[in-house]
Tab-separated table of C-alpha atoms in Angstrom:
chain	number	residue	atom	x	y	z
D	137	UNK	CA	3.992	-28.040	25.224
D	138	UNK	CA	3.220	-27.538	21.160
D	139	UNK	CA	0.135	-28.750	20.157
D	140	UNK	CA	2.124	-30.748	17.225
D	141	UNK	CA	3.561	-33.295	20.194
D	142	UNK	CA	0.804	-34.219	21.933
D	143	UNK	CA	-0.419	-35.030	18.418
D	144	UNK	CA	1.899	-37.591	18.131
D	145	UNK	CA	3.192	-35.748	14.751
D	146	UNK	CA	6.906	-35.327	13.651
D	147	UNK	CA	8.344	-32.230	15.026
D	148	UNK	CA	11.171	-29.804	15.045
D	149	UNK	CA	12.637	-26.614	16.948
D	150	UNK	CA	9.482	-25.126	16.184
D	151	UNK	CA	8.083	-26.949	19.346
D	152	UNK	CA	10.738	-24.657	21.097
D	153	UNK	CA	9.312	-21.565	19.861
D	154	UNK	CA	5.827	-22.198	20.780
D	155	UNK	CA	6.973	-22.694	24.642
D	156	UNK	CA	9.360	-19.558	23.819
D	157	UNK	CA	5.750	-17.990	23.420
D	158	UNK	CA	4.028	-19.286	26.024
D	159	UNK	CA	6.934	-18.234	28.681
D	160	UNK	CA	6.950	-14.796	27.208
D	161	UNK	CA	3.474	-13.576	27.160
D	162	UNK	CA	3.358	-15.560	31.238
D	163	UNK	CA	6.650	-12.679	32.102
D	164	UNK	CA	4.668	-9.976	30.580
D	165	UNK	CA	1.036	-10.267	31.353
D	166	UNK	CA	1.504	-12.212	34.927
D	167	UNK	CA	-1.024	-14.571	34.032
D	168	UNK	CA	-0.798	-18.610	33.486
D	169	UNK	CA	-1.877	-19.321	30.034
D	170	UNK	CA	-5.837	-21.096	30.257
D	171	UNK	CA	-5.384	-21.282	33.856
D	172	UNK	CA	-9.022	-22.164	34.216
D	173	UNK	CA	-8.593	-25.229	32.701
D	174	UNK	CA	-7.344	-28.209	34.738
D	175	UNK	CA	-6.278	-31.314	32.650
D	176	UNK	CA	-3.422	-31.559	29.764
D	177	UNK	CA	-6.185	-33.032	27.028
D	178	UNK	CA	-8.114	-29.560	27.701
D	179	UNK	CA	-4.981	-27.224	27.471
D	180	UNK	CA	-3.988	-29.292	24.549
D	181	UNK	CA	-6.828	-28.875	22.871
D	182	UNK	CA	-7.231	-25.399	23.314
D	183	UNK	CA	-3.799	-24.950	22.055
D	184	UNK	CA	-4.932	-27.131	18.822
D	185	UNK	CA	-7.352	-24.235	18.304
D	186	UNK	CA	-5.532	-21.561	18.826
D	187	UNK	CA	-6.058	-20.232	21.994
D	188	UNK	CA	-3.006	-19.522	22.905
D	189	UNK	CA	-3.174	-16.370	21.072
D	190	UNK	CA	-3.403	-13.053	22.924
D	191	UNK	CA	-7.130	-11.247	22.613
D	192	UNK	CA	-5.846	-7.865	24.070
D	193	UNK	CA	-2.095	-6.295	23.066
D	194	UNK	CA	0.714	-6.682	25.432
D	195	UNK	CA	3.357	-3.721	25.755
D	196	UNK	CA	3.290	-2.154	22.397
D	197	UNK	CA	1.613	-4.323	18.632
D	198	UNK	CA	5.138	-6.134	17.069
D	199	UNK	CA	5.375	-8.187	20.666
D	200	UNK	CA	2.237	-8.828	20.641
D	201	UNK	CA	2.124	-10.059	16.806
D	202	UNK	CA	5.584	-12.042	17.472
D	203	UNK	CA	3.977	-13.765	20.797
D	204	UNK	CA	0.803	-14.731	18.369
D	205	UNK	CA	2.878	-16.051	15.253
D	206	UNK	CA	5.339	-18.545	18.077
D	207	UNK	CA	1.904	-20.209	19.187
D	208	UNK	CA	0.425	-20.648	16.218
D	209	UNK	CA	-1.020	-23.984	16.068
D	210	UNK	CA	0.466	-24.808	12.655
D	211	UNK	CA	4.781	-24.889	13.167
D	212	UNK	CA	5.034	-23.877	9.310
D	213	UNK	CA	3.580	-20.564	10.256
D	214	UNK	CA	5.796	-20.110	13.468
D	215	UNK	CA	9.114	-17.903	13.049
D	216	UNK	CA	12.394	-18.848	13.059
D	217	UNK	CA	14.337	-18.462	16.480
D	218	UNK	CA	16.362	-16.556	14.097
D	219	UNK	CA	13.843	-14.245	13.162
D	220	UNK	CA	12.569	-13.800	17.194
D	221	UNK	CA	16.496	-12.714	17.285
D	222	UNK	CA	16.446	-10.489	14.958
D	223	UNK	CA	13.540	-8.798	16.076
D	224	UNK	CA	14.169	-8.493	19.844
D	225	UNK	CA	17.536	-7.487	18.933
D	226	UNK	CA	16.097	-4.261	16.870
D	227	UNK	CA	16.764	-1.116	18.768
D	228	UNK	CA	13.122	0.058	19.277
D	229	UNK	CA	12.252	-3.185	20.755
D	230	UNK	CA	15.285	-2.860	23.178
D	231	UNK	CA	13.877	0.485	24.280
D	232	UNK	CA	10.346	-0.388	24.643
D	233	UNK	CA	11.513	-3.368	26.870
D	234	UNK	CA	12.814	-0.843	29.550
D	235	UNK	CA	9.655	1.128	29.470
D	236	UNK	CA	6.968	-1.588	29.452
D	237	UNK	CA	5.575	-2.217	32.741
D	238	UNK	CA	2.984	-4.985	32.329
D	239	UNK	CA	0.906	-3.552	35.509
D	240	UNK	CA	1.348	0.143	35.126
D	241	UNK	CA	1.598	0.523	31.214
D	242	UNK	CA	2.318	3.728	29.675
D	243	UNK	CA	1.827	3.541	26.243
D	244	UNK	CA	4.083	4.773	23.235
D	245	UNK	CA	3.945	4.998	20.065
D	246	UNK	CA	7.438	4.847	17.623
D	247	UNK	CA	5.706	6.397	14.828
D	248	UNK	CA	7.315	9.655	15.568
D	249	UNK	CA	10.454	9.524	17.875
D	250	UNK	CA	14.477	10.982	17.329
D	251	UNK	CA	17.176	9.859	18.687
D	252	UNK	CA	20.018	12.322	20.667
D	253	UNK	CA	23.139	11.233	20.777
D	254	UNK	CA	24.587	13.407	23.948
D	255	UNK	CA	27.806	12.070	24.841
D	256	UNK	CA	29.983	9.335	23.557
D	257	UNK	CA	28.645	7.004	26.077
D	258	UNK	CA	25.141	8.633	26.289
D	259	UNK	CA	22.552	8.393	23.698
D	260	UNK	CA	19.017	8.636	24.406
D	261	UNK	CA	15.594	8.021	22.225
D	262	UNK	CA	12.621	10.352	22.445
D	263	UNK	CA	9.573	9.021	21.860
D	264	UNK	CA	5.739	9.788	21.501
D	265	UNK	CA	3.103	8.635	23.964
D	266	UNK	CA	-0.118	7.755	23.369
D	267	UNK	CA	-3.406	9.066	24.473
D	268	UNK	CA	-4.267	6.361	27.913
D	269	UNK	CA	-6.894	6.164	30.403
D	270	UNK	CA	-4.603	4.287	32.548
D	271	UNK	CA	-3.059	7.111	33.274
D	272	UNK	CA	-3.440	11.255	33.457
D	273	UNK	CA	-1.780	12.449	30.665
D	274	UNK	CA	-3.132	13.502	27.580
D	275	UNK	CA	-0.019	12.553	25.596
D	276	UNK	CA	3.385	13.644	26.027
D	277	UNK	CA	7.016	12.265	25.563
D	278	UNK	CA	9.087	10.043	26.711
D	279	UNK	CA	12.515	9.957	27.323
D	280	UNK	CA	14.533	6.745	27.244
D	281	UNK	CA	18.290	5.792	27.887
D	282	UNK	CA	20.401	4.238	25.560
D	283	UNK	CA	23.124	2.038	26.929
D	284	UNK	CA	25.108	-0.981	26.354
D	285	UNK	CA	23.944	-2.401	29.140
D	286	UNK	CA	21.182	-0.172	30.969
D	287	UNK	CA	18.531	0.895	28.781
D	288	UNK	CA	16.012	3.252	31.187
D	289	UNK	CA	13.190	5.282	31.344
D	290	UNK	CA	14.633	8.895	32.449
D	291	UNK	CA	11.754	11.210	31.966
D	292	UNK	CA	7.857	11.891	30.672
D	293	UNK	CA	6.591	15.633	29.376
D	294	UNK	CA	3.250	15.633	29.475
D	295	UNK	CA	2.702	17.733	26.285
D	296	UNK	CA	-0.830	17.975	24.254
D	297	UNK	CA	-1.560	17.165	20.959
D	298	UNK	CA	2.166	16.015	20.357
D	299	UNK	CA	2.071	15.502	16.440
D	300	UNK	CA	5.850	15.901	15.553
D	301	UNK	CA	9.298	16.448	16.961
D	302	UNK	CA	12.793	17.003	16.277
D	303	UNK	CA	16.003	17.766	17.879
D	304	UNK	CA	18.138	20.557	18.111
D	305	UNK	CA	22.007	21.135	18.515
D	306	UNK	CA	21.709	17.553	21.184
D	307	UNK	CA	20.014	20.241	23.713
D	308	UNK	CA	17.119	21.660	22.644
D	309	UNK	CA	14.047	19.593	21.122
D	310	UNK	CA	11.175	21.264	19.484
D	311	UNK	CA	7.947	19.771	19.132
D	312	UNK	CA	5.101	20.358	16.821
D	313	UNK	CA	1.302	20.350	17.907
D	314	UNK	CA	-1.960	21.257	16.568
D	315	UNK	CA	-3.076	25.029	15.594
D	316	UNK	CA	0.661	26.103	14.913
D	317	UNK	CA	2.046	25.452	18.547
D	318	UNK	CA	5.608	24.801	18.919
D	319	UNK	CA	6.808	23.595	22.348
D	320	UNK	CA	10.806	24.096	22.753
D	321	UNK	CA	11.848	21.749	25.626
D	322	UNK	CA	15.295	21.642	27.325
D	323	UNK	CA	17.021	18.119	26.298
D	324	UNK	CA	19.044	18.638	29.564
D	325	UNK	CA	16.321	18.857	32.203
D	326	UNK	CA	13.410	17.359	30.179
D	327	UNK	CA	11.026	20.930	30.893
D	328	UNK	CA	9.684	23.182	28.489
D	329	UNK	CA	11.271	26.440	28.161
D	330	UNK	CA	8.203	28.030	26.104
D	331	UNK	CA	5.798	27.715	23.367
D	332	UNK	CA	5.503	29.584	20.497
D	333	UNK	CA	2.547	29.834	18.060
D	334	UNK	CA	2.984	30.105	14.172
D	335	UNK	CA	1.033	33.247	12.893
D	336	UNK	CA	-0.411	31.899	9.348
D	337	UNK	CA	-1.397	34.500	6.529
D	338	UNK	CA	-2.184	31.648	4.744
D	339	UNK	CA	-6.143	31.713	3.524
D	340	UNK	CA	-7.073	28.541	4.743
D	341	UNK	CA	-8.032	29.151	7.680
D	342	UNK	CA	-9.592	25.160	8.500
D	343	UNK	CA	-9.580	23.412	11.914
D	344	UNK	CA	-6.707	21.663	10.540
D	345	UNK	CA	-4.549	23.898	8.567
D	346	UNK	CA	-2.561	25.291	11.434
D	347	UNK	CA	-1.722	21.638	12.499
D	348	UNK	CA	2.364	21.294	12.435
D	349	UNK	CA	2.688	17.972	10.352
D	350	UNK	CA	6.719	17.413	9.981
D	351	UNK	CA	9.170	19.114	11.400
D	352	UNK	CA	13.449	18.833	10.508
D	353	UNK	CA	16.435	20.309	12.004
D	354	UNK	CA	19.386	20.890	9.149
D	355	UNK	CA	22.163	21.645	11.603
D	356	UNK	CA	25.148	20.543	8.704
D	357	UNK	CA	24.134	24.118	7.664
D	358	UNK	CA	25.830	27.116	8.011
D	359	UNK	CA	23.590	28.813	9.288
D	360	UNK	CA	21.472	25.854	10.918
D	361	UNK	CA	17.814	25.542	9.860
D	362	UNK	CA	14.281	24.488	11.493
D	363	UNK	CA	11.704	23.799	8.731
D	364	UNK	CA	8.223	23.538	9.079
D	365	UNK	CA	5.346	21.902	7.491
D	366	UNK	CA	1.598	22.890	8.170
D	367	UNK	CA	-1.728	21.460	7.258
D	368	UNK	CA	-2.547	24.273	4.685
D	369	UNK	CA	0.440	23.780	2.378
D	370	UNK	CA	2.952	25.801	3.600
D	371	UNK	CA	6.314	25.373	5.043
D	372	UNK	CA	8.085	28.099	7.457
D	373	UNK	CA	11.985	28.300	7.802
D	374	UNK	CA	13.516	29.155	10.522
D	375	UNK	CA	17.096	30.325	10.938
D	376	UNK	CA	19.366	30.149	14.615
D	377	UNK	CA	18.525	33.578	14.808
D	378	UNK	CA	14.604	33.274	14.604
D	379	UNK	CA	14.838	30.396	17.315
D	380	UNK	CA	16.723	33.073	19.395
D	381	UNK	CA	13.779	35.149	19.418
D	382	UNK	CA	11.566	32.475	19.706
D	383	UNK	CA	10.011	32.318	16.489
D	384	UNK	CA	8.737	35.848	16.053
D	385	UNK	CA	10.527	36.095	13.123
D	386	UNK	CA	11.449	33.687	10.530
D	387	UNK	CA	13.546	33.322	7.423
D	388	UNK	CA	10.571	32.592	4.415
D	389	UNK	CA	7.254	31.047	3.993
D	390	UNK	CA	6.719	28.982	1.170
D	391	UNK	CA	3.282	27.666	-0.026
D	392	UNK	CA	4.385	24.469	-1.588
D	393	UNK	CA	0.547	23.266	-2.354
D	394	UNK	CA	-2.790	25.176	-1.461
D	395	UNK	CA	-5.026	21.781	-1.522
D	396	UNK	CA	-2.453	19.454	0.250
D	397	UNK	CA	-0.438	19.296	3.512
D	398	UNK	CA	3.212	18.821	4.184
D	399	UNK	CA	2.852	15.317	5.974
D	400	UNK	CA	6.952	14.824	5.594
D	401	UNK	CA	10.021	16.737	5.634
D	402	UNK	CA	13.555	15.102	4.394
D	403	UNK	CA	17.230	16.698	3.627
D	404	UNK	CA	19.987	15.366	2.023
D	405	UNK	CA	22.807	17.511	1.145
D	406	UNK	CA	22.010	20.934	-0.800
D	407	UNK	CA	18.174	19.224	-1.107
D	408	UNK	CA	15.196	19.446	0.569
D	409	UNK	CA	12.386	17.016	0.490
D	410	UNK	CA	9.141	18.640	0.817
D	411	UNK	CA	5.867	15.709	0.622
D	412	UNK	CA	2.492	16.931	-0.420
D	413	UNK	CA	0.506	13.729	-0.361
D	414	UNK	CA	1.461	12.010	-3.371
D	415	UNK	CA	3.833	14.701	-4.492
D	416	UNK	CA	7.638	15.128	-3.324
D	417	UNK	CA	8.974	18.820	-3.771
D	418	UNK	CA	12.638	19.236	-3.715
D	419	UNK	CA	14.081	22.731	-3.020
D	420	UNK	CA	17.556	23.601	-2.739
D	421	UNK	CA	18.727	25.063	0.467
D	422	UNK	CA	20.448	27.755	0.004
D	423	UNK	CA	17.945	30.450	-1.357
D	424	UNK	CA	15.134	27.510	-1.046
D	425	UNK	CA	13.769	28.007	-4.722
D	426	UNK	CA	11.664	24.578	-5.514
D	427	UNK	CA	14.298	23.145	-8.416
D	428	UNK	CA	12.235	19.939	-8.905
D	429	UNK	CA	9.008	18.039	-8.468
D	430	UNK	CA	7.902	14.328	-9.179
D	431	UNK	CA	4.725	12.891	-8.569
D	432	UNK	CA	4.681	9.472	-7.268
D	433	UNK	CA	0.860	8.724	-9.886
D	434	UNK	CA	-0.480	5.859	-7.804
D	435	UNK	CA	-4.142	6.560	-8.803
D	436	UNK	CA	-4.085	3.016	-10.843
D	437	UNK	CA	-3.006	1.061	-7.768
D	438	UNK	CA	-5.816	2.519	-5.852
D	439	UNK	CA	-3.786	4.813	-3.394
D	440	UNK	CA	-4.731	7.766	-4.805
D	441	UNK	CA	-6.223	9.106	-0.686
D	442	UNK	CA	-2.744	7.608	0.608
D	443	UNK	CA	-0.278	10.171	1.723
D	444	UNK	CA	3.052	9.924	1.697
D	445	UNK	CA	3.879	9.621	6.032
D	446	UNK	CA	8.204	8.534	5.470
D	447	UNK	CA	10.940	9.804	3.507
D	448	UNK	CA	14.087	8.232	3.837
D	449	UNK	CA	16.870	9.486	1.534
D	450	UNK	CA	20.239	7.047	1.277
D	451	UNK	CA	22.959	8.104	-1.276
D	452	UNK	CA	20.749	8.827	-4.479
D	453	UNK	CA	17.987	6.645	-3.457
D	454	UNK	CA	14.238	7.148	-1.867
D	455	UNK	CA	12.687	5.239	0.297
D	456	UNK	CA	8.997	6.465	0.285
D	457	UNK	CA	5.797	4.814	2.630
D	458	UNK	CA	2.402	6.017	2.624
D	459	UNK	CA	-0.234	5.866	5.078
D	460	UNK	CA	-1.656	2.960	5.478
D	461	UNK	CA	0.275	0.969	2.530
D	462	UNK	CA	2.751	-2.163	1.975
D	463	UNK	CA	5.022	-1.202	-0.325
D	464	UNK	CA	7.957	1.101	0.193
D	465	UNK	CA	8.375	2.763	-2.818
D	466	UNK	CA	12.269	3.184	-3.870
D	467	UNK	CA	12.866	6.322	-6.678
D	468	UNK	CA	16.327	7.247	-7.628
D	469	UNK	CA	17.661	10.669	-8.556
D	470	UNK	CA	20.234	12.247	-10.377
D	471	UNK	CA	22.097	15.518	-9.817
D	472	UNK	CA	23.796	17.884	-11.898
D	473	UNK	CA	27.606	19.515	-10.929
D	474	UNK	CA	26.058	21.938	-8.553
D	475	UNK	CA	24.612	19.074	-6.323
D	476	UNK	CA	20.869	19.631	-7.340
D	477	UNK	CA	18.046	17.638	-7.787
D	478	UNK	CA	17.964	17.102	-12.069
D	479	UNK	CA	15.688	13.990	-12.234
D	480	UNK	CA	14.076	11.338	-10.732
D	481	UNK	CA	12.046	8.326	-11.183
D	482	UNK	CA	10.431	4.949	-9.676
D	483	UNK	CA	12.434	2.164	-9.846
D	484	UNK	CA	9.541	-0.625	-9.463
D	485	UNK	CA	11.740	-3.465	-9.552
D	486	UNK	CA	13.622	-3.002	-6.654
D	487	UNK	CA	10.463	-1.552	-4.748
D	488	UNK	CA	9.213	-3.930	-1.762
D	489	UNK	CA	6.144	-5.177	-1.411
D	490	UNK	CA	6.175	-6.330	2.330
D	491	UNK	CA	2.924	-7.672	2.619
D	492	UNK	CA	3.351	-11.147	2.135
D	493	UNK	CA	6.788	-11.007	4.547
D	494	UNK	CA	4.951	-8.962	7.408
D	495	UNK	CA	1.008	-9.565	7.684
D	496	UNK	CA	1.077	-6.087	9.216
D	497	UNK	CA	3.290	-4.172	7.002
D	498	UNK	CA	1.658	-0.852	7.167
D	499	UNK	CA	2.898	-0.431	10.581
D	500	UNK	CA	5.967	-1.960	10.070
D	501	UNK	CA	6.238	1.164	7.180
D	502	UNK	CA	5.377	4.032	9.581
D	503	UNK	CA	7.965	2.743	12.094
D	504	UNK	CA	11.053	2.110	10.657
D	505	UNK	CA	11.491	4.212	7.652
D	506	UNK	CA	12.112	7.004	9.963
D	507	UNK	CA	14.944	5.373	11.850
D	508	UNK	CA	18.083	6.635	12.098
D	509	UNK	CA	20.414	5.585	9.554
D	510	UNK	CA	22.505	3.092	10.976
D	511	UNK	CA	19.467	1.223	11.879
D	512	UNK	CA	17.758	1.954	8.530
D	513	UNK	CA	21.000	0.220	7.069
D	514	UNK	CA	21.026	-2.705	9.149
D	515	UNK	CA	17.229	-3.785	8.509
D	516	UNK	CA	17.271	-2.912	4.976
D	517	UNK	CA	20.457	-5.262	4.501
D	518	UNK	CA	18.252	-7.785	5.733
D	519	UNK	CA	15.012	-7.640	3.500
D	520	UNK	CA	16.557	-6.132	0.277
D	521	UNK	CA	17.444	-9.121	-1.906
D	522	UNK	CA	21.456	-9.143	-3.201
């Protein structure tokens, strides 16, 4: 019961959420809410100060934060059974739900995931797991089923240092690791085929520069393309023939920026998007010669160590996030008659600032800019104003 009715105070559906809450976290952690206390004045009271409120994160952090805001002790801070809708209904959360075992929990993270769409009637979403001592992998992937109405774990690679990943013609996904590894897994029976290693003649030679940041598949090409971005700069591109001899060759090496690392990859027609922490680099694809560059200049805001970690390109828009940040940044672009990047520029009024909608925007950013675009569509409709 809400804390607002034993207070003999007017009340409204909110009450409804706050016992949505409480029933919720009881399915997923097992556990009676304040089962150590024994009278209704005590629970009450402890529910007047906010005890309710989980200490430790169940499943993955947006249940958790939902399951905090419904038992909030003040019902004008509580969302809307519309918004708990909304949210559960998202297609991350509907995946998560089939993987999260509240007494064996493997952890994931959606930061970096793709989705494979094999079959009409099959789709399935990779995603990254986390580093766990509950159980004995390092970190790895996992592979989840997509159905109308079965939505399944089918698989776990135990892979290393899994920083990136991308798929490949709907059988092949490659994945990108630290010191230039590239793992090539079989979409079909979930093992790796092989691992290749990038040979840098690049002269930074740092812990970190070999690290394989972003990763993209352009398969709408003719002939298909794998690009590459390390920690030192560069980006490598790959052609179907290179992956045929598994990356002992490659098409060109391109040091986009000596000081700064390629922490995104993004294409859109005869454009690539090339990030280089602050700076986006568009090339066009055909002889990939860099025909534009824009820097985002967010020194004055005070995000001048914030690098850009999502690109999402939709018609002639932008969407840009950066690490640990708020805002998505929106920039349109014009192109001139041969398709090409001519100009582009920030377009502040229509850019979000999400912090005073989501208290934890920043992860709300590194999720869902990267989703793919028929989900992108549907949540932007729903926080861009008309």
């Amino acid at each position: 019961m809400a804390p607002n009715i034993t207070g003999k105070q007017v009340y409204d559906s909110g009450v409804d959420v706050f016992s949505f809450g409480i029933l919720i976290r009881e399915i997923l952690t097992g556990k009676r809410v304040l089962s150590e206390l024994n009278f209704p004045n005590q629970v009450a009271g402890a529910f007047q100060l906010g005890k309710a409120a989980l200490e430790t994160a169940v499943g993955w952090h947006d249940m958790t934060h939902l399951l905090n805001q419904c038992v909030n002790p003040n019902p004008e801070y509580r969302p809307s059974a519309l918004h708990i809708t909304d949210l559960l209904s998202r297609a991350d959360m509907l995946c998560l739900r089939g993987v999260y075992d509240p007494f064996n929990k493997v952890p994931v993270s959606l930061k970096e995931y793709c989705v494979i769409d094999k079959s009409e009637y099959e789709t399935e979403l990779w995603v990254k797991m986390r580093p766990s001592q509950k159980t004995d992998l390092l970190s790895g992937l996992a592979v989840i089923s997509l159905s109308e109405l079965n939505i399944v774990q089918k698989s776990m690679i135990p892979i290393n240092d899994v920083l990136c990943f991308t798929s490949y013609l709907k059988n092949t996904v490659f994945v990108g690791c630290s010191g230039g590894t590239i793992a090539v897994i079989n979409a079909q029976t979930y093992r790796i085929e092989y691992k290749a290693e990038i040979k840098s003649k690049s002269s930074n030679q740092s812990m970190f520069s070999l690290n394989i940041l972003s990763m993209i598949c352009m398969e709408e090409l003719d002939p298909s393309y794998l690009v590459i971005g390390l920690g030192n700069g560069q980006i490598y591109v790959y052609s179907d023939t290179d992956i045929e001899k598994k990356f002992t060759t490659y098409q060109k090496v391109i040091t986009v920026d000596k000081t700064k690392p390629i922490t995104k990859l993004a294409h859109y027609k005869e454009n690539l998007f090339v990030a280089a922490h602050q700076v986006i680099h568009v090339f066009e694809v055909e002889h990939f010669k860099k025909i534009y560059t824009f820097d985002l200049n967010l020194t004055q805001q005070g995000l001048h160590q914030n690098h850009i970690t999502k690109l999402c390109v939709m018609n002639h828009t932008i969407w840009v996030a950066l690490h640990n940040a708020s805002t998505v940044y929106v920039c349109k672009f014009k192109k001139n008659p041969s398709g090409h990047i001519s100009s582009m520029e920030m377009d502040e009024r229509k850019s979000l600032n999400l912090s005073a909608c989501y208290p934890h925007s920043d992860q709300f950013l590194m999720t869902y800019l990267d989703l793919p675009l028929t989900f992108t569509t549907r949540i932007c409709s729903r926080i861009l104003p008309r």
